[in-house]
């Protein structure tokens, strides 16, 4: 993904802090990688300081959505047990406080950490 795109999402997370922020990721699925091209605000998102959630059945059926990204005001880059039960799409990304370009992690549906390549 492009650093500019990542920086925008991190800025959004900073603005929401200390609440959690959540965004949907749009992208292209390649043979052995996923390229994030864009992000969307989820419809009917409700966030509070403990968790960010949304009613899954209200999400649009949009096959360009490859996953979600949300922030952890605690600074943790690990998926919580709740996160693992709510993976929507192929990947789940986490942005941890203080939301620098390195404070990001990506996981697949099996909660295995993926390598993240950020380009300029
Ligand atoms: Zn989480």
Short mmCIF file of N, CA and C and ligand atoms in Angstrom, two decimals:
data_model
loop_
_atom_site.label_atom_id
_atom_site.label_comp_id
_atom_site.label_asym_id
_atom_site.label_seq_id
_atom_site.Cartn_x
_atom_site.Cartn_y
_atom_site.Cartn_z
N UNK A 1 0.85 -1.19 0.00
CA UNK A 1 0.00 0.00 0.00
C UNK A 1 0.88 1.24 0.00
N UNK A 2 0.33 2.32 -0.41
CA UNK A 2 1.12 3.54 -0.49
C UNK A 2 1.20 4.22 0.87
N UNK A 3 2.37 4.79 1.13
CA UNK A 3 2.57 5.42 2.44
C UNK A 3 1.58 6.56 2.66
N UNK A 4 1.20 7.23 1.58
CA UNK A 4 0.27 8.34 1.71
C UNK A 4 -1.09 7.85 2.21
N UNK A 5 -1.52 6.72 1.66
CA UNK A 5 -2.79 6.12 2.06
C UNK A 5 -2.73 5.69 3.53
N UNK A 6 -1.63 5.06 3.88
CA UNK A 6 -1.46 4.61 5.26
C UNK A 6 -1.44 5.82 6.20
N UNK A 7 -0.74 6.88 5.79
CA UNK A 7 -0.65 8.08 6.62
C UNK A 7 -2.03 8.68 6.85
N UNK A 8 -2.88 8.65 5.85
CA UNK A 8 -4.24 9.19 6.00
C UNK A 8 -5.04 8.39 7.02
N UNK A 9 -4.89 7.07 6.96
CA UNK A 9 -5.63 6.23 7.90
C UNK A 9 -5.10 6.42 9.32
N UNK A 10 -3.78 6.61 9.43
CA UNK A 10 -3.19 6.84 10.74
C UNK A 10 -3.65 8.18 11.31
N UNK A 11 -3.80 9.17 10.44
CA UNK A 11 -4.29 10.48 10.88
C UNK A 11 -5.71 10.35 11.40
N UNK A 12 -6.51 9.55 10.72
CA UNK A 12 -7.89 9.32 11.17
C UNK A 12 -7.88 8.66 12.55
N UNK A 13 -6.99 7.69 12.73
CA UNK A 13 -6.89 7.01 14.03
C UNK A 13 -6.49 8.00 15.12
N UNK A 14 -5.56 8.91 14.79
CA UNK A 14 -5.11 9.93 15.75
C UNK A 14 -6.26 10.84 16.14
N UNK A 15 -7.07 11.21 15.15
CA UNK A 15 -8.19 12.11 15.42
C UNK A 15 -9.22 11.44 16.32
N UNK A 16 -9.39 10.13 16.16
CA UNK A 16 -10.37 9.41 16.97
C UNK A 16 -9.85 9.13 18.38
N UNK A 17 -8.55 9.09 18.55
CA UNK A 17 -7.95 8.73 19.82
C UNK A 17 -8.51 9.58 20.95
N UNK A 18 -8.83 9.09 22.15
CA UNK A 18 -8.61 7.72 22.62
C UNK A 18 -9.71 6.73 22.25
N UNK A 19 -10.59 7.12 21.33
CA UNK A 19 -11.57 6.14 20.86
C UNK A 19 -10.95 5.31 19.76
N UNK A 20 -11.57 4.18 19.48
CA UNK A 20 -11.09 3.35 18.39
C UNK A 20 -11.64 3.86 17.07
N UNK A 21 -10.86 3.72 16.04
CA UNK A 21 -11.30 4.07 14.70
C UNK A 21 -11.39 2.79 13.90
N UNK A 22 -12.32 2.73 12.98
CA UNK A 22 -12.40 1.56 12.11
C UNK A 22 -12.71 2.01 10.69
N UNK A 23 -12.03 1.40 9.76
CA UNK A 23 -12.22 1.70 8.34
C UNK A 23 -12.26 0.38 7.58
N UNK A 24 -12.88 0.41 6.43
CA UNK A 24 -12.88 -0.77 5.57
C UNK A 24 -11.84 -0.56 4.49
N UNK A 25 -11.18 -1.64 4.15
CA UNK A 25 -10.11 -1.57 3.16
C UNK A 25 -10.59 -2.10 1.83
N UNK A 26 -10.26 -1.34 0.82
CA UNK A 26 -10.61 -1.77 -0.53
C UNK A 26 -9.29 -2.07 -1.24
N UNK A 27 -9.31 -3.08 -2.06
CA UNK A 27 -8.04 -3.38 -2.72
C UNK A 27 -8.17 -4.44 -3.79
N UNK A 28 -7.02 -4.83 -4.26
CA UNK A 28 -6.93 -5.84 -5.31
C UNK A 28 -6.26 -7.08 -4.74
N UNK A 29 -6.85 -8.22 -4.99
CA UNK A 29 -6.26 -9.47 -4.54
C UNK A 29 -5.43 -10.04 -5.68
N UNK A 30 -4.15 -10.20 -5.42
CA UNK A 30 -3.26 -10.78 -6.41
C UNK A 30 -2.99 -12.22 -6.01
N UNK A 31 -2.14 -12.88 -6.75
CA UNK A 31 -1.88 -14.29 -6.50
C UNK A 31 -1.38 -14.53 -5.07
N UNK A 32 -0.36 -13.78 -4.67
CA UNK A 32 0.14 -14.02 -3.31
C UNK A 32 0.30 -12.74 -2.51
N UNK A 33 -0.46 -11.73 -2.86
CA UNK A 33 -0.46 -10.52 -2.05
C UNK A 33 -1.77 -9.78 -2.26
N UNK A 34 -2.00 -8.83 -1.40
CA UNK A 34 -3.19 -7.98 -1.52
C UNK A 34 -2.69 -6.54 -1.55
N UNK A 35 -3.15 -5.80 -2.51
CA UNK A 35 -2.77 -4.39 -2.60
C UNK A 35 -3.94 -3.54 -2.13
N UNK A 36 -3.70 -2.76 -1.09
CA UNK A 36 -4.75 -1.87 -0.59
C UNK A 36 -4.74 -0.60 -1.45
N UNK A 37 -5.88 -0.28 -2.01
CA UNK A 37 -5.92 0.88 -2.91
C UNK A 37 -6.73 2.04 -2.35
N UNK A 38 -7.55 1.76 -1.34
CA UNK A 38 -8.49 2.78 -0.91
C UNK A 38 -9.08 2.36 0.43
N UNK A 39 -9.72 3.28 1.12
CA UNK A 39 -10.44 2.91 2.34
C UNK A 39 -11.80 3.58 2.36
N UNK A 40 -12.70 2.99 3.11
CA UNK A 40 -14.07 3.50 3.21
C UNK A 40 -14.47 3.55 4.67
N UNK A 41 -15.36 4.46 4.98
CA UNK A 41 -15.93 4.46 6.32
C UNK A 41 -17.05 3.44 6.34
N UNK A 42 -17.07 2.56 7.31
CA UNK A 42 -18.14 1.56 7.32
C UNK A 42 -19.48 2.23 7.62
N UNK A 43 -20.55 1.76 7.00
CA UNK A 43 -21.87 2.31 7.30
C UNK A 43 -22.28 1.94 8.71
N UNK A 44 -22.94 2.85 9.38
CA UNK A 44 -23.48 2.60 10.73
C UNK A 44 -22.41 2.21 11.73
N UNK A 45 -21.22 2.73 11.55
CA UNK A 45 -20.16 2.38 12.50
C UNK A 45 -20.46 3.02 13.85
N UNK A 46 -20.29 2.24 14.88
CA UNK A 46 -20.39 2.81 16.23
C UNK A 46 -19.07 2.52 16.92
N UNK A 47 -18.51 3.51 17.53
CA UNK A 47 -17.24 3.27 18.21
C UNK A 47 -17.32 3.83 19.62
N UNK A 48 -16.65 3.19 20.50
CA UNK A 48 -16.48 3.74 21.84
C UNK A 48 -15.05 3.43 22.26
N UNK A 49 -14.72 3.77 23.49
CA UNK A 49 -13.32 3.63 23.87
C UNK A 49 -12.92 2.17 24.03
N UNK A 50 -13.87 1.27 24.12
CA UNK A 50 -13.53 -0.13 24.35
C UNK A 50 -13.47 -0.91 23.05
N UNK A 51 -14.41 -0.72 22.18
CA UNK A 51 -14.38 -1.50 20.95
C UNK A 51 -15.04 -0.75 19.81
N UNK A 52 -14.68 -1.11 18.64
CA UNK A 52 -15.29 -0.56 17.44
C UNK A 52 -16.04 -1.71 16.78
N UNK A 53 -17.28 -1.50 16.48
CA UNK A 53 -18.02 -2.59 15.87
C UNK A 53 -19.08 -2.06 14.93
N UNK A 54 -19.61 -2.94 14.13
CA UNK A 54 -20.65 -2.56 13.21
C UNK A 54 -21.45 -3.81 12.89
N UNK A 55 -22.71 -3.63 12.58
CA UNK A 55 -23.52 -4.81 12.25
C UNK A 55 -23.11 -5.36 10.89
N UNK A 56 -22.56 -6.56 10.90
CA UNK A 56 -22.00 -7.18 9.70
C UNK A 56 -23.05 -7.28 8.58
N UNK A 57 -24.29 -7.58 8.95
CA UNK A 57 -25.31 -7.77 7.92
C UNK A 57 -25.65 -6.48 7.20
N UNK A 58 -25.23 -5.35 7.74
CA UNK A 58 -25.53 -4.08 7.08
C UNK A 58 -24.40 -3.63 6.14
N UNK A 59 -23.35 -4.38 6.13
CA UNK A 59 -22.25 -3.99 5.25
C UNK A 59 -22.63 -4.24 3.79
N UNK A 60 -22.18 -3.37 2.94
CA UNK A 60 -22.50 -3.57 1.52
C UNK A 60 -21.81 -4.81 0.98
N UNK A 61 -22.45 -5.45 0.04
CA UNK A 61 -21.79 -6.58 -0.61
C UNK A 61 -20.92 -5.98 -1.70
N UNK A 62 -19.67 -5.88 -1.37
CA UNK A 62 -18.74 -5.20 -2.26
C UNK A 62 -17.49 -6.05 -2.30
N UNK A 63 -17.26 -6.70 -3.40
CA UNK A 63 -16.17 -7.65 -3.45
C UNK A 63 -14.80 -7.00 -3.58
N UNK A 64 -14.80 -5.67 -3.69
CA UNK A 64 -13.50 -5.00 -3.68
C UNK A 64 -13.05 -4.74 -2.24
N UNK A 65 -13.94 -5.02 -1.26
CA UNK A 65 -13.54 -4.87 0.14
C UNK A 65 -12.70 -6.08 0.52
N UNK A 66 -11.45 -5.81 0.92
CA UNK A 66 -10.57 -6.94 1.24
C UNK A 66 -10.41 -7.14 2.75
N UNK A 67 -10.89 -6.20 3.53
CA UNK A 67 -10.77 -6.36 4.97
C UNK A 67 -11.03 -5.05 5.70
N UNK A 68 -10.60 -5.02 6.94
CA UNK A 68 -10.82 -3.81 7.75
C UNK A 68 -9.52 -3.42 8.45
N UNK A 69 -9.47 -2.18 8.88
CA UNK A 69 -8.36 -1.71 9.70
C UNK A 69 -8.96 -0.96 10.87
N UNK A 70 -8.44 -1.21 12.06
CA UNK A 70 -8.93 -0.45 13.20
C UNK A 70 -7.79 -0.11 14.13
N UNK A 71 -8.05 0.84 15.01
CA UNK A 71 -6.98 1.32 15.88
C UNK A 71 -7.08 0.70 17.26
N UNK A 72 -5.93 0.61 17.90
CA UNK A 72 -5.84 0.16 19.29
C UNK A 72 -5.23 1.29 20.10
N UNK A 73 -6.08 2.07 20.76
CA UNK A 73 -5.56 3.18 21.57
C UNK A 73 -4.60 2.70 22.65
N UNK A 74 -4.65 1.42 23.00
CA UNK A 74 -3.73 0.87 24.00
C UNK A 74 -2.32 0.77 23.46
N UNK A 75 -2.17 0.80 22.14
CA UNK A 75 -0.85 0.67 21.53
C UNK A 75 -0.52 -0.75 21.11
N UNK A 76 -1.35 -1.71 21.49
CA UNK A 76 -1.08 -3.10 21.13
C UNK A 76 -1.26 -3.33 19.63
N UNK A 77 -0.37 -4.11 19.06
CA UNK A 77 -0.51 -4.45 17.64
C UNK A 77 -1.05 -5.87 17.46
N UNK A 78 -1.42 -6.50 18.57
CA UNK A 78 -1.97 -7.86 18.51
C UNK A 78 -3.48 -7.77 18.29
N UNK A 79 -4.00 -8.78 17.63
CA UNK A 79 -5.45 -8.87 17.52
C UNK A 79 -6.01 -9.35 18.85
N UNK A 80 -7.10 -8.77 19.28
CA UNK A 80 -7.74 -9.26 20.49
C UNK A 80 -8.58 -10.48 20.12
N UNK A 81 -9.01 -11.23 21.13
CA UNK A 81 -9.85 -12.40 20.86
C UNK A 81 -11.11 -11.97 20.13
N UNK A 82 -11.62 -10.83 20.51
CA UNK A 82 -12.83 -10.31 19.85
C UNK A 82 -12.56 -9.98 18.38
N UNK A 83 -11.39 -9.40 18.13
CA UNK A 83 -11.03 -9.08 16.74
C UNK A 83 -11.00 -10.33 15.89
N UNK A 84 -10.43 -11.41 16.46
CA UNK A 84 -10.30 -12.65 15.69
C UNK A 84 -11.65 -13.24 15.33
N UNK A 85 -12.64 -12.96 16.17
CA UNK A 85 -13.98 -13.48 15.90
C UNK A 85 -14.75 -12.60 14.93
N UNK A 86 -14.18 -11.47 14.57
CA UNK A 86 -14.92 -10.54 13.72
C UNK A 86 -14.10 -10.15 12.49
N UNK A 87 -13.40 -11.10 11.93
CA UNK A 87 -12.64 -10.77 10.73
C UNK A 87 -13.61 -10.71 9.56
N UNK A 88 -13.65 -9.58 8.93
CA UNK A 88 -14.50 -9.40 7.76
C UNK A 88 -13.59 -9.25 6.56
N UNK A 89 -13.74 -10.11 5.61
CA UNK A 89 -12.85 -10.07 4.46
C UNK A 89 -11.62 -10.91 4.71
N UNK A 90 -10.60 -10.66 3.92
CA UNK A 90 -9.40 -11.50 3.98
C UNK A 90 -8.38 -11.06 5.00
N UNK A 91 -8.32 -9.77 5.24
CA UNK A 91 -7.28 -9.29 6.15
C UNK A 91 -7.85 -8.37 7.22
N UNK A 92 -7.16 -8.35 8.33
CA UNK A 92 -7.52 -7.50 9.44
C UNK A 92 -6.26 -6.74 9.83
N UNK A 93 -6.33 -5.42 9.79
CA UNK A 93 -5.16 -4.62 10.13
C UNK A 93 -5.41 -3.84 11.42
N UNK A 94 -4.30 -3.60 12.13
CA UNK A 94 -4.37 -2.89 13.40
C UNK A 94 -3.39 -1.73 13.36
N UNK A 95 -3.85 -0.57 13.83
CA UNK A 95 -2.97 0.59 13.99
C UNK A 95 -2.88 0.86 15.49
N UNK A 96 -1.65 0.85 16.01
CA UNK A 96 -1.49 1.05 17.44
C UNK A 96 -1.02 2.45 17.78
N UNK A 97 -1.47 2.97 18.91
CA UNK A 97 -0.98 4.26 19.40
C UNK A 97 0.54 4.18 19.50
N UNK A 98 1.36 5.15 19.13
CA UNK A 98 1.01 6.53 18.72
C UNK A 98 0.79 6.72 17.21
N UNK A 99 0.47 5.68 16.52
CA UNK A 99 0.05 5.77 15.12
C UNK A 99 1.12 6.31 14.16
N UNK A 100 2.33 5.85 14.35
CA UNK A 100 3.39 6.16 13.39
C UNK A 100 3.31 5.17 12.23
N UNK A 101 4.08 5.41 11.19
CA UNK A 101 4.03 4.52 10.02
C UNK A 101 4.44 3.09 10.37
N UNK A 102 5.19 2.92 11.47
CA UNK A 102 5.59 1.58 11.87
C UNK A 102 4.63 0.93 12.85
N UNK A 103 3.62 1.65 13.27
CA UNK A 103 2.70 1.13 14.29
C UNK A 103 1.49 0.45 13.65
N UNK A 104 1.78 -0.41 12.69
CA UNK A 104 0.71 -1.05 11.93
C UNK A 104 1.04 -2.53 11.77
N UNK A 105 0.03 -3.36 11.88
CA UNK A 105 0.22 -4.79 11.65
C UNK A 105 -0.95 -5.31 10.83
N UNK A 106 -0.67 -6.35 10.05
CA UNK A 106 -1.72 -6.95 9.21
C UNK A 106 -1.79 -8.44 9.50
N UNK A 107 -2.99 -8.98 9.52
CA UNK A 107 -3.21 -10.40 9.81
C UNK A 107 -4.17 -10.98 8.78
N UNK A 108 -4.03 -12.28 8.58
CA UNK A 108 -5.00 -12.96 7.73
C UNK A 108 -6.11 -13.55 8.61
N UNK A 109 -7.02 -14.26 7.98
CA UNK A 109 -8.16 -14.84 8.70
C UNK A 109 -7.74 -15.80 9.81
N UNK A 110 -6.58 -16.40 9.65
CA UNK A 110 -6.08 -17.35 10.65
C UNK A 110 -5.32 -16.63 11.75
N UNK A 111 -5.37 -15.29 11.74
CA UNK A 111 -4.68 -14.45 12.71
C UNK A 111 -3.16 -14.60 12.64
N UNK A 112 -2.67 -14.96 11.46
CA UNK A 112 -1.22 -15.02 11.24
C UNK A 112 -0.78 -13.66 10.74
N UNK A 113 0.32 -13.18 11.31
CA UNK A 113 0.78 -11.85 10.92
C UNK A 113 1.34 -11.87 9.50
N UNK A 114 0.97 -10.91 8.72
CA UNK A 114 1.40 -10.81 7.33
C UNK A 114 2.48 -9.74 7.22
N UNK A 115 3.33 -9.89 6.21
CA UNK A 115 4.30 -8.82 6.01
C UNK A 115 3.61 -7.69 5.26
N UNK A 116 4.01 -6.50 5.59
CA UNK A 116 3.35 -5.31 5.06
C UNK A 116 4.38 -4.53 4.26
N UNK A 117 4.08 -4.27 3.03
CA UNK A 117 5.00 -3.49 2.22
C UNK A 117 4.39 -2.13 1.91
N UNK A 118 5.07 -1.11 2.33
CA UNK A 118 4.58 0.26 2.11
C UNK A 118 5.49 0.91 1.07
N UNK A 119 4.86 1.42 0.03
CA UNK A 119 5.62 2.06 -1.04
C UNK A 119 5.37 3.56 -1.04
N UNK A 120 6.23 4.28 -1.72
CA UNK A 120 6.07 5.73 -1.76
C UNK A 120 5.25 6.18 -2.96
ZN1 LIG B 1 -8.88 -4.68 18.05
#
